[in-house]
Short mmCIF file of C-alpha atoms in Angstrom, two decimals:
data_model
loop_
_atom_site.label_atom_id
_atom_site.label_comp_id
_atom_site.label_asym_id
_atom_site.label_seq_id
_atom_site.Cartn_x
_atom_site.Cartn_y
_atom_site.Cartn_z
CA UNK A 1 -47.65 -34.68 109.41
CA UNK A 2 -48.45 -31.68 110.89
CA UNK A 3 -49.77 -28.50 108.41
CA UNK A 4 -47.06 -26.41 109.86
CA UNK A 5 -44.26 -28.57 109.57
CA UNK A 6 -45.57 -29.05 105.68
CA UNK A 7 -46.06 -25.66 104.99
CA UNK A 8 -42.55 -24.30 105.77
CA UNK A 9 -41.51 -27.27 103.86
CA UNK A 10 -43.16 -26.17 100.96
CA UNK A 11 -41.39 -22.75 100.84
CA UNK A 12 -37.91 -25.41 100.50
CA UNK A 13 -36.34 -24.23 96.85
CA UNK A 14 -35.26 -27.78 96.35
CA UNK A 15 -36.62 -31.15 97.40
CA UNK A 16 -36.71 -31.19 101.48
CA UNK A 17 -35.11 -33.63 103.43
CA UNK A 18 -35.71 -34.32 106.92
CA UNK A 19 -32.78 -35.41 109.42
CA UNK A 20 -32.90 -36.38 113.39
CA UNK A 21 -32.83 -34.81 115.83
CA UNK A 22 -29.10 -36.29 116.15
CA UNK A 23 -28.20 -35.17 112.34
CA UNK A 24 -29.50 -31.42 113.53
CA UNK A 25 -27.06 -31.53 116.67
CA UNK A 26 -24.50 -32.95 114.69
CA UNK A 27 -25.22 -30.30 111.42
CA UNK A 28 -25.10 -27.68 113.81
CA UNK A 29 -21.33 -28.02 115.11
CA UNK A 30 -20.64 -26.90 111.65
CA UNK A 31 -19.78 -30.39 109.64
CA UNK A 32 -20.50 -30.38 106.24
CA UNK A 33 -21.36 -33.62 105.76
CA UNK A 34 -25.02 -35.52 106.84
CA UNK A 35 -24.76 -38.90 107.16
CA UNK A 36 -27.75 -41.64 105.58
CA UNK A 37 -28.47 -43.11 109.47
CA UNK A 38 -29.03 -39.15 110.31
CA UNK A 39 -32.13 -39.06 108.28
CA UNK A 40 -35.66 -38.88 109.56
CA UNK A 41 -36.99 -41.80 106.88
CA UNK A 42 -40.00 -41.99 108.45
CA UNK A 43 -41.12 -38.28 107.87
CA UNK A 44 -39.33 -38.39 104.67
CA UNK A 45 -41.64 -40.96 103.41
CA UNK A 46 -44.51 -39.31 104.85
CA UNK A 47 -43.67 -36.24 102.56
CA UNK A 48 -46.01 -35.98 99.84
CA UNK A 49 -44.88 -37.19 96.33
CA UNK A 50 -44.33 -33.42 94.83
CA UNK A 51 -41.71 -32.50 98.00
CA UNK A 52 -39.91 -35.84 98.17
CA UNK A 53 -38.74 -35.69 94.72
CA UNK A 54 -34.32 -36.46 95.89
CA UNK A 55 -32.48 -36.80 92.96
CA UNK A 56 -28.58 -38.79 93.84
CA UNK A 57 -26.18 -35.84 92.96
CA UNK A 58 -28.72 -33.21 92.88
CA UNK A 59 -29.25 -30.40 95.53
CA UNK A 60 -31.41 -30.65 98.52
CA UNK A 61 -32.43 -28.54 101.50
CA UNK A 62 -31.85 -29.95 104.97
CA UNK A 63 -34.08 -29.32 107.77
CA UNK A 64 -34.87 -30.26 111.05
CA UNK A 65 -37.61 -32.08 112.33
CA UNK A 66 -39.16 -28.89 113.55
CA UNK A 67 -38.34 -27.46 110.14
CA UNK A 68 -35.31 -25.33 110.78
CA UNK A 69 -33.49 -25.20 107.51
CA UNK A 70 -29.97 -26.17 108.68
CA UNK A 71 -28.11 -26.23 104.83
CA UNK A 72 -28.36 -26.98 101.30
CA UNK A 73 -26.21 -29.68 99.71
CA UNK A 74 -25.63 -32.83 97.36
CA UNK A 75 -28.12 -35.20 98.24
CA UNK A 76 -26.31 -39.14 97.19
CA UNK A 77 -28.89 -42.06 97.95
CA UNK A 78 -26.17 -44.57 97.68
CA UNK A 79 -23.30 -43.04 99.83
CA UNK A 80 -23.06 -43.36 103.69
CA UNK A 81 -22.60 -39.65 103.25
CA UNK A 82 -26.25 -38.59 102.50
CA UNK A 83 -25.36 -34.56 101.94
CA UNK A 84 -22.80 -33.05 101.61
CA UNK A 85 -23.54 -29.51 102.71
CA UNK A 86 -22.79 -26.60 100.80
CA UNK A 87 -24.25 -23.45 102.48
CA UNK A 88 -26.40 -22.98 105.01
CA UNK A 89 -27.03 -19.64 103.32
CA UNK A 90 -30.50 -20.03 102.44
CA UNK A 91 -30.90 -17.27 100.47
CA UNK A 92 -28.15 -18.42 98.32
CA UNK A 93 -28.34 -18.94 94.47
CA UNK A 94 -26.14 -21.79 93.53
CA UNK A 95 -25.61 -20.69 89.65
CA UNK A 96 -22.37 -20.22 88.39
CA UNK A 97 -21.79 -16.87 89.95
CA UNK A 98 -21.82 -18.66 93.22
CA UNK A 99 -19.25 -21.50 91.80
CA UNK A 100 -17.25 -18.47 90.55
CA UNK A 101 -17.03 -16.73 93.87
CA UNK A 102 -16.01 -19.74 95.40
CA UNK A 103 -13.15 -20.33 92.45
CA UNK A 104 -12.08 -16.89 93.28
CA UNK A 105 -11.97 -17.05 96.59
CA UNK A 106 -9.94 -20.33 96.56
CA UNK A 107 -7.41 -18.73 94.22
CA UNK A 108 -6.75 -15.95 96.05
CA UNK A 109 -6.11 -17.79 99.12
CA UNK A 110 -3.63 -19.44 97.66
CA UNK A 111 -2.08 -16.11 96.35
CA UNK A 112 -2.24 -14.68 99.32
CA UNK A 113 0.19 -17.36 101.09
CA UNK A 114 2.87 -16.61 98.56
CA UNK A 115 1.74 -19.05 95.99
CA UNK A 116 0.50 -19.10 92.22
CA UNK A 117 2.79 -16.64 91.22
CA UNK A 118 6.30 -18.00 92.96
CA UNK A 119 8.85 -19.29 90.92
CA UNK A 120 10.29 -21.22 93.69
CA UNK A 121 6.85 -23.44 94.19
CA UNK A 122 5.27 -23.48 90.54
CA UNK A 123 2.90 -26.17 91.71
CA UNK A 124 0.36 -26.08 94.89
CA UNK A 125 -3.16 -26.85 95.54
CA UNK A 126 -5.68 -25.42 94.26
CA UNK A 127 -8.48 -26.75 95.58
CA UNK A 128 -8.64 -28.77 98.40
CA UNK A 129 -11.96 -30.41 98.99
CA UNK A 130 -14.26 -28.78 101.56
CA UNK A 131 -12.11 -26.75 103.15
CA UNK A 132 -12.68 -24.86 100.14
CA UNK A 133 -16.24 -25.27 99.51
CA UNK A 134 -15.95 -28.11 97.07
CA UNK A 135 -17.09 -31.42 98.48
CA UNK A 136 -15.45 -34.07 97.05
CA UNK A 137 -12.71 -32.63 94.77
CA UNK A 138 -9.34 -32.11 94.63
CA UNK A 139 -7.44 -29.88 92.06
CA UNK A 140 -3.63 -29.49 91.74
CA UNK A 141 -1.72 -27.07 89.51
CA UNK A 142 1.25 -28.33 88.83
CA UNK A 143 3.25 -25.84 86.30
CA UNK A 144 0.82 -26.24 83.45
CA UNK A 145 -1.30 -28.77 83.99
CA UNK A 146 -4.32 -28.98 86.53
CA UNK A 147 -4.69 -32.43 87.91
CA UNK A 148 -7.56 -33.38 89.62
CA UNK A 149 -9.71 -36.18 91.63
CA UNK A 150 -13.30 -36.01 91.84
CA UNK A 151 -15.01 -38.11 94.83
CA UNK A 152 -18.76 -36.82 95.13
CA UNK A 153 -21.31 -38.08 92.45
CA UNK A 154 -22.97 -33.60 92.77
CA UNK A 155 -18.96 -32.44 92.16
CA UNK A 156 -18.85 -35.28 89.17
CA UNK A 157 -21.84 -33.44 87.78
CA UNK A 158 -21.05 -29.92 88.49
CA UNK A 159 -16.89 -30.60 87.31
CA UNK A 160 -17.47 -29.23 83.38
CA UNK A 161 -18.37 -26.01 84.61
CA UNK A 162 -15.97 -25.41 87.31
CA UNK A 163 -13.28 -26.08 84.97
CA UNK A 164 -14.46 -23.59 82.27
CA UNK A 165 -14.63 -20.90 85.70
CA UNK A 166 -11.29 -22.14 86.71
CA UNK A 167 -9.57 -22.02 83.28
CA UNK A 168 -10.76 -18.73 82.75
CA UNK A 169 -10.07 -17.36 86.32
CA UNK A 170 -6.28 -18.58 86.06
CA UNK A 171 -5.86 -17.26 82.49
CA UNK A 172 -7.67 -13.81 83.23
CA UNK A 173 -6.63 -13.06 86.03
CA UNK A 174 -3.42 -15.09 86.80
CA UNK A 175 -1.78 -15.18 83.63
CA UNK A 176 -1.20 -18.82 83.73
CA UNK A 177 -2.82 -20.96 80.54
CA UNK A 178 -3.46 -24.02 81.49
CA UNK A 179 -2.41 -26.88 78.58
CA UNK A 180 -3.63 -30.08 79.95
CA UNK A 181 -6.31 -31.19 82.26
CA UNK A 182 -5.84 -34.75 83.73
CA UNK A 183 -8.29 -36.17 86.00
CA UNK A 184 -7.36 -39.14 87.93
CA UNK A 185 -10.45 -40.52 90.35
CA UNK A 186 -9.60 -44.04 91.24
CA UNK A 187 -10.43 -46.55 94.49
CA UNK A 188 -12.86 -47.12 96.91
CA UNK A 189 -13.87 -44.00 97.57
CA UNK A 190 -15.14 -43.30 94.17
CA UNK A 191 -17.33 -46.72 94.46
CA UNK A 192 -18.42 -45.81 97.95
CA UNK A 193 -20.38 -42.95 95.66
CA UNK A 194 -21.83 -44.96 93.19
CA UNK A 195 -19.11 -43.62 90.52
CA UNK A 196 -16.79 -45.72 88.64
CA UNK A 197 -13.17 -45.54 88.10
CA UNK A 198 -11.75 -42.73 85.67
CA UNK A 199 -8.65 -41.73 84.50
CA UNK A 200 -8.02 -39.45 81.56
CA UNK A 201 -7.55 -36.04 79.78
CA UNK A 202 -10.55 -33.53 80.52
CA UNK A 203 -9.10 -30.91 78.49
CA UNK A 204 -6.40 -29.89 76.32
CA UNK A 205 -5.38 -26.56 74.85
CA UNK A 206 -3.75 -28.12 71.58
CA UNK A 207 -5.96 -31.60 71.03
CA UNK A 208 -9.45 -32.29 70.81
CA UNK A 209 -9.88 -35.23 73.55
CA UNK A 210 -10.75 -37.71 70.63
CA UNK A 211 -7.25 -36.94 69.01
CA UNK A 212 -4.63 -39.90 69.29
CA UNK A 213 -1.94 -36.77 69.07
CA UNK A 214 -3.22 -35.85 73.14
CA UNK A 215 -1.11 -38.44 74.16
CA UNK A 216 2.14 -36.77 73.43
CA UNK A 217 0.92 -34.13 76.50
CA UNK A 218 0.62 -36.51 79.00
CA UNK A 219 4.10 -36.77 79.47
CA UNK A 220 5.41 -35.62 83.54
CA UNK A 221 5.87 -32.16 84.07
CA UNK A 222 8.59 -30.28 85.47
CA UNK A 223 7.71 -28.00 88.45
CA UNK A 224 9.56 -26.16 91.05
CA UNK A 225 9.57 -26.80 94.75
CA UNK A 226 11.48 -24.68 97.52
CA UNK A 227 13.22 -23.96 94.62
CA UNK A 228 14.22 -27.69 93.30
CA UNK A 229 12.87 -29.04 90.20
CA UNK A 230 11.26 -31.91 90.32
CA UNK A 231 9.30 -33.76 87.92
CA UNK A 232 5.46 -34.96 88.46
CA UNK A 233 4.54 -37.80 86.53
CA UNK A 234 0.42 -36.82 86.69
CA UNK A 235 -0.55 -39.96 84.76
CA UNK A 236 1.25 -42.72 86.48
CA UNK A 237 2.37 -41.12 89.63
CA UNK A 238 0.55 -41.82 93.37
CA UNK A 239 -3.17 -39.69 93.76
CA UNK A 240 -2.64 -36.97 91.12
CA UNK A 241 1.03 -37.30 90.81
CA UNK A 242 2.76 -35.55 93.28
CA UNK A 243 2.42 -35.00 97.35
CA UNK A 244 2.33 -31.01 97.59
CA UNK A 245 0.83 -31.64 101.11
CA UNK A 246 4.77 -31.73 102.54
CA UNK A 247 6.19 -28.78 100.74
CA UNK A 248 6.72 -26.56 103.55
CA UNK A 249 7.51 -29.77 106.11
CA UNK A 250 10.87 -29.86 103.26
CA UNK A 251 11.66 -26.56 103.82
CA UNK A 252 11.77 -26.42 107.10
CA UNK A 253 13.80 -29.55 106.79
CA UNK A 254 16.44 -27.40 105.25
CA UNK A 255 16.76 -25.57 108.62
CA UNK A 256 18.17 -28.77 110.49
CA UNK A 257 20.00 -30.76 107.72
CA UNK A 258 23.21 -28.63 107.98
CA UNK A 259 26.21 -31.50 108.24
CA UNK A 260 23.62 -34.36 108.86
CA UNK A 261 24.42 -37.71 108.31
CA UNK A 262 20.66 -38.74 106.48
CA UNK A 263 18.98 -41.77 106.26
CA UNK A 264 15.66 -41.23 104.12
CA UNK A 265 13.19 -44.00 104.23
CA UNK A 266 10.22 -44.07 101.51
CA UNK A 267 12.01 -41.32 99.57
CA UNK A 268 9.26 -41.72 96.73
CA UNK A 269 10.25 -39.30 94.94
CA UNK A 270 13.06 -38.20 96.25
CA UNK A 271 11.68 -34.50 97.49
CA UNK A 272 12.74 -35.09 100.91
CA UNK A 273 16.03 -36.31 100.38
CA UNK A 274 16.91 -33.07 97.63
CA UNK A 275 15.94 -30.77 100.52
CA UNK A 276 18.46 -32.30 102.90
CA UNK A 277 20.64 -31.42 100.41
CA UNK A 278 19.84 -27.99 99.75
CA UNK A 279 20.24 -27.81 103.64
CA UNK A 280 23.85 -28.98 103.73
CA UNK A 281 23.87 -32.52 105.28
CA UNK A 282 27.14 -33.74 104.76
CA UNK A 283 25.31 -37.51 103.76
CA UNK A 284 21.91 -38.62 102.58
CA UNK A 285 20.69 -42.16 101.36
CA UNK A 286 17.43 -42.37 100.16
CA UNK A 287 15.45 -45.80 100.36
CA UNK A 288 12.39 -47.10 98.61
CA UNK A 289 11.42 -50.40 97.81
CA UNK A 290 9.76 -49.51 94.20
CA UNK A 291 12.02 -49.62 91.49
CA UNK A 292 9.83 -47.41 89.79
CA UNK A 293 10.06 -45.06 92.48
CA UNK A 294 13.59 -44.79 92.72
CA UNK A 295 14.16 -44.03 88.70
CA UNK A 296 11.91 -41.11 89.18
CA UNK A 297 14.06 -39.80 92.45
CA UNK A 298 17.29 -40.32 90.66
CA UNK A 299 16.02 -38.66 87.49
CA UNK A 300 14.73 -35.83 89.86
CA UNK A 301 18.55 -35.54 91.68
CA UNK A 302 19.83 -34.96 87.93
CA UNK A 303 17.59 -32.11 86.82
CA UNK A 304 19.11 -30.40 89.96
CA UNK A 305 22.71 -31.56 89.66
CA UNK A 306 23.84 -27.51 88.54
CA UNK A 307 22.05 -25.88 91.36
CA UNK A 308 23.14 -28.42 94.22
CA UNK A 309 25.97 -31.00 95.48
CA UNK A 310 24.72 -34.67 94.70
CA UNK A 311 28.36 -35.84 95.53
CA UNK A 312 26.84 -37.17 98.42
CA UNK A 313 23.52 -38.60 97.57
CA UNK A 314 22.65 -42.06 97.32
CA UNK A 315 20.01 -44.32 96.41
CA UNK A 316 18.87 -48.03 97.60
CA UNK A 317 16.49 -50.03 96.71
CA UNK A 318 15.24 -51.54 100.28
CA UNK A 319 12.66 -52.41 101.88
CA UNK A 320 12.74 -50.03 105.15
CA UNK A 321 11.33 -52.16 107.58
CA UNK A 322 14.08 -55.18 106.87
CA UNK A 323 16.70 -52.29 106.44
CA UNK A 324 16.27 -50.42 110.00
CA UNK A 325 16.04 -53.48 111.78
CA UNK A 326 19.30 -55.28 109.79
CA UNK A 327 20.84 -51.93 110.72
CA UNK A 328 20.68 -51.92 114.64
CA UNK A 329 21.09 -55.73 114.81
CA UNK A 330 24.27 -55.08 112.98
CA UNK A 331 23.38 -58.12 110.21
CA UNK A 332 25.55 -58.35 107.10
CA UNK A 333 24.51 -58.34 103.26
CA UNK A 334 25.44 -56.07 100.21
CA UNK A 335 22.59 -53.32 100.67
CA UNK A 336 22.73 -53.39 104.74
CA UNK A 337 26.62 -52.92 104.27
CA UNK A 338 26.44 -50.36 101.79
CA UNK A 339 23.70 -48.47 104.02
CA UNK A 340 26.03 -48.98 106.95
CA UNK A 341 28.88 -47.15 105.30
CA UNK A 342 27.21 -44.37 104.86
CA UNK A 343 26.34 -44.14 108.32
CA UNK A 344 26.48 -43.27 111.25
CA UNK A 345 23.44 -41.75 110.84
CA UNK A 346 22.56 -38.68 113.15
CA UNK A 347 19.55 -37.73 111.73
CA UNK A 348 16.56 -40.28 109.96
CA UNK A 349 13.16 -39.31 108.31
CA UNK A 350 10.43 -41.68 108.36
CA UNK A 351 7.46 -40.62 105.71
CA UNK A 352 5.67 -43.88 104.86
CA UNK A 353 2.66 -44.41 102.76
CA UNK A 354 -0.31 -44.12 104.25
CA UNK A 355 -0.43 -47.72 106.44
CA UNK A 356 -3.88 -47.48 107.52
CA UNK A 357 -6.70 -46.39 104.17
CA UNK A 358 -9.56 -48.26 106.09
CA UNK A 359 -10.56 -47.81 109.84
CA UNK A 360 -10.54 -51.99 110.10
CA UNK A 361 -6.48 -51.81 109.82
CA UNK A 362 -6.01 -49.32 112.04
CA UNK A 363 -4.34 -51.81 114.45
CA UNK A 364 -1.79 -53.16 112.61
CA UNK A 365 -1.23 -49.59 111.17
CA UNK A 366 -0.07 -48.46 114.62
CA UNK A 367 1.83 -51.45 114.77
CA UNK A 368 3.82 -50.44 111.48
CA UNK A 369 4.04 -46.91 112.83
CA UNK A 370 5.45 -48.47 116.28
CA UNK A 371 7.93 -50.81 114.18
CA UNK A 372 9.65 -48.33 111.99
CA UNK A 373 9.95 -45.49 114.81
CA UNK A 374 11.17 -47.69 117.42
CA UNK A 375 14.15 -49.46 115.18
CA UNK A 376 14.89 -45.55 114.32
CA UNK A 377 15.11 -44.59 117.74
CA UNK A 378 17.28 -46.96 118.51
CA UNK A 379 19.43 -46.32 115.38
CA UNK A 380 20.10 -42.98 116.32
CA UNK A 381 22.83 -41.22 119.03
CA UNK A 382 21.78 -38.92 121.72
CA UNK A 383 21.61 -35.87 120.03
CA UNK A 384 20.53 -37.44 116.55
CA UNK A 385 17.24 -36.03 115.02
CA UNK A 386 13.96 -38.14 114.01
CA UNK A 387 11.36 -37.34 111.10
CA UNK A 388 8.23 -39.42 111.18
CA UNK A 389 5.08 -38.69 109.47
CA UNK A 390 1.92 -40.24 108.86
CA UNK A 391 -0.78 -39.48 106.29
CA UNK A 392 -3.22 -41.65 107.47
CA UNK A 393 -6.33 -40.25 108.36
CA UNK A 394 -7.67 -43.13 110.37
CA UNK A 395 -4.51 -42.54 112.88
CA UNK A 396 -5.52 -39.66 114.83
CA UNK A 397 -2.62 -37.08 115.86
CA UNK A 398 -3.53 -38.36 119.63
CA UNK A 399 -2.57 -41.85 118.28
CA UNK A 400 0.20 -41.30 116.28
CA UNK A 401 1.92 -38.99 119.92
CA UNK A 402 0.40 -42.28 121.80
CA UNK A 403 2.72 -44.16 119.25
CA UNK A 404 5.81 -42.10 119.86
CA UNK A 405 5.80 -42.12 123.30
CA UNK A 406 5.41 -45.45 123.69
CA UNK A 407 8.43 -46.19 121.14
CA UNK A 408 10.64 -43.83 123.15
CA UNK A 409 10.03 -45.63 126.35
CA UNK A 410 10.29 -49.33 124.20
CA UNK A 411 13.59 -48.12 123.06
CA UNK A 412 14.39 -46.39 126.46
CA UNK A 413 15.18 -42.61 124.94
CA UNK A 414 14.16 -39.72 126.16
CA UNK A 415 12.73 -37.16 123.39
CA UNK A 416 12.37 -33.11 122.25
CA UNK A 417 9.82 -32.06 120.41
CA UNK A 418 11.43 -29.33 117.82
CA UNK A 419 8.34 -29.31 116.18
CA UNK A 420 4.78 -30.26 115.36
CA UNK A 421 3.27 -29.42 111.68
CA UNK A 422 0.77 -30.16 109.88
CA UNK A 423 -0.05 -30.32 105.86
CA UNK A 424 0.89 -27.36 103.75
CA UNK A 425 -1.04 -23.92 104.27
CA UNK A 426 -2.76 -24.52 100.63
CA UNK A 427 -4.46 -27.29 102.31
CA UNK A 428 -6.41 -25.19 104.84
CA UNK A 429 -7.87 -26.97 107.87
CA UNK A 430 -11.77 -26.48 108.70
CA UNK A 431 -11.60 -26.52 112.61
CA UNK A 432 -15.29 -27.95 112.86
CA UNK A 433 -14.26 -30.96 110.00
CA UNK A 434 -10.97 -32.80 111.44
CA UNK A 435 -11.58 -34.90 108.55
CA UNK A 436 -9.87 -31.69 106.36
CA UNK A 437 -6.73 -32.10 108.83
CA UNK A 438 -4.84 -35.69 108.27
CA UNK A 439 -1.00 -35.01 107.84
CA UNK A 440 1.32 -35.12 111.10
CA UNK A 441 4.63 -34.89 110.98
CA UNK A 442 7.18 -34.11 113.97
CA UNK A 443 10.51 -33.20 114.40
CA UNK A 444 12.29 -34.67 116.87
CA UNK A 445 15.60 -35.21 119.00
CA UNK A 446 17.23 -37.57 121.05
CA UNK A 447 18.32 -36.03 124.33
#
């Protein structure tokens, strides 16, 4: 190795690691995250013992071949992603002042778009993975209770002392005391890290986490949404509980549901279907196939029965795909009559589970995709308006237009785009990591 190359190495403040010249092209676009086949392993090895010293969730520096430092990050030996890149500041200290600037920057964002301290949206994300400097991790207030998933074996280490910054940063200087946090890291992404599965209390105000009394706090939480109540089952619910990612996709919502005739598919929850409410629409039936699902919807239409008109709200128990296509072939049965009588519908939403978590199904996602917006098209009247979303990051937004266009023509309509969104503003996009930008969701009309 040359003496040069070694001796700016030496000056590294953590163990140096080495990447392509690939990794460096791809580093310098401004992605955060290095992947393992990016590495230089030969001049790694070549290192001497004192310099190669990589510790899996630890910090190291990244330079190039040439030794241009290029970032510092958490180094994970048994991940695909190598680093995860946290500044390329390399004069920076990463101490907890540096983990409380970032906590106050993140929390100020989110005041700044009209969150935190609205009592028409009591719950919103906090922290939202690398878009806010935190590789890995995911935190969501909801009222009182932060819920959170960790995915990075350096944010798994680093976690206790982010929550004692965050606790005291929302107390402090926020006014909000935080009774209950409830961390929820499950799946294959956690094993892709090395980390196994976890799902419990990380703090409580009241309880010591060894007290059998801690369970009486894990009970769901009531927040407010676009000013509906709702209630967020953090322990049970999907990821931690609730999906905050469409709040401002339902309010807008509100804008077009005036006298609508609403068909709801995959209500979950039943947050979609209370803001076609709030809008006016004359009609709304909310489907879901889980049981489970559909107690927690209902349960949500009664904590707003003062405030709104359920008179006109139903629920079925369905499953959507059998449903939309019983619907426009005009086939008999109890739940396809009952859905038919409260049609004609004039407008449908479509906002499925994510169909495609791994890149291998990504075929027969956009198969599912096709399916369900197709049989809607065809469902609706010239005139009538479609909602279709997907959350799945392995469907690209040039797919998932591919997809639409190519129902349209299958069911021979012609289309307006009203609109195009995107997740909620409290989960900011990074423009040189599309990875941070996954939700699509468009509002369309048949013309």
């Amino acid at each position: 190795m040359e003496d040069t190359l070694l001796v700016k190495l030496r000056n590294a403040k953590f163990p140096p690691l080495i990447v392509s010249n690939k990794g460096h092209k791809w580093l310098e676009t401004g992605h955060l995250w290095l992947y393992a086949n990016d590495i230089n392993c030969s001049l790694c090895n070549n290192l001497p013992a004192e310099l190669k010293a990589y510790k899996s969730g630890e910090l190291v520096d990244v330079y190039s071949e040439k030794a241009k430092y290029l970032g510092t990050g958490f180094y994970n030996d048994k991940s695909k992603i190598a680093v995860r890149i946290l500044s390329s500041n390399r004069n920076e200290r990463f101490e907890a002042s540096f983990w409380q600037r970032r906590v106050s920057y993140a929390l100020a964002y989110r005041l700044q778009i009209g969150l935190l301290t609205s009592n028409e949206n009591t719950a919103c994300r906090l922290i939202y993975g690398e878009a806010d400097g935190f590789p890995g991790l995911t935190c969501d207030l909801f009222a009182d209770v932060l819920s959170i998933e960790i995915f990075s074996l350096g944010m798994a280490k680093i976690w206790p002392l982010i929550q004692e910054i965050l606790l005291n940063e929302l107390k402090t200087v926020y006014k909000r005391k935080i009774r209950i946090v409830y961390e929820k890291s499950l799946g294959q992404l956690r094993a892709k890290e090395g980390l196994s599965e976890f799902a419990g209390p990380r703090y409580s105000s009241k309880y010591s986490l060894a007290d059998e009394r801690l369970e009486t706090e894990l009970k769901p939480v009531l927040i407010v949404e676009n000013g509906i109540k709702m209630e967020v089952d953090f322990v049970h619910g999907q990821k931690t509980g609730y999906f905050l990612d469409q709040r401002d996709n339902r309010l807008y919502l509100q804008k077009l549901a005036k006298d609508k005739q609403v068909l709801e598919c995959f209500t979950h929850t039943g947050s979609f279907a209370l803001n076609a409410v709030a809008g006016g629409a004359s009609s709304v039936l909310a489907v879901d196939i889980s049981e489970t699902a559909l107690k927690q919807a209902e349960q949500n239409a009664k904590l707003n029965a003062e405030n709104l008109d359920l008179t006109h709200l139903e629920f079925l128990q369905a499953d959507v795909f059998q449903l939309l296509t019983a619907l426009v072939e005009h086939k008999s049965g109890p739940d396809w009559n009952k859905a038919r009588a409260k049609g004609p519908f004039n407008m449908i939403l479509l906002d499925p589970p994510a169909f495609a978590k791994r890149k291998e199904v990504k075929q027969a996602a956009y198969k599912g995709y096709l399916q369900i917006n197709y049989q809607a098209m065809r469902l609706l009247p010239r005139g009538g308006y479609l909602v279709t979303t997907s959350c799945s990051h392995f469907i690209p937004d040039a797919d998932f237009f591919k997809m639409l266009q190519e129902a349209a023509s299958k069911a021979n309509v012609s289309l307006r785009l009203i609109a195009r969104r995107e997740q909620a503003a409290d989960h900011p996009i990074l423009l040189n990591m599309p990875e941070t930008a996954y939700l699509k969701t468009y509002f369309l009309q048949i013309v």
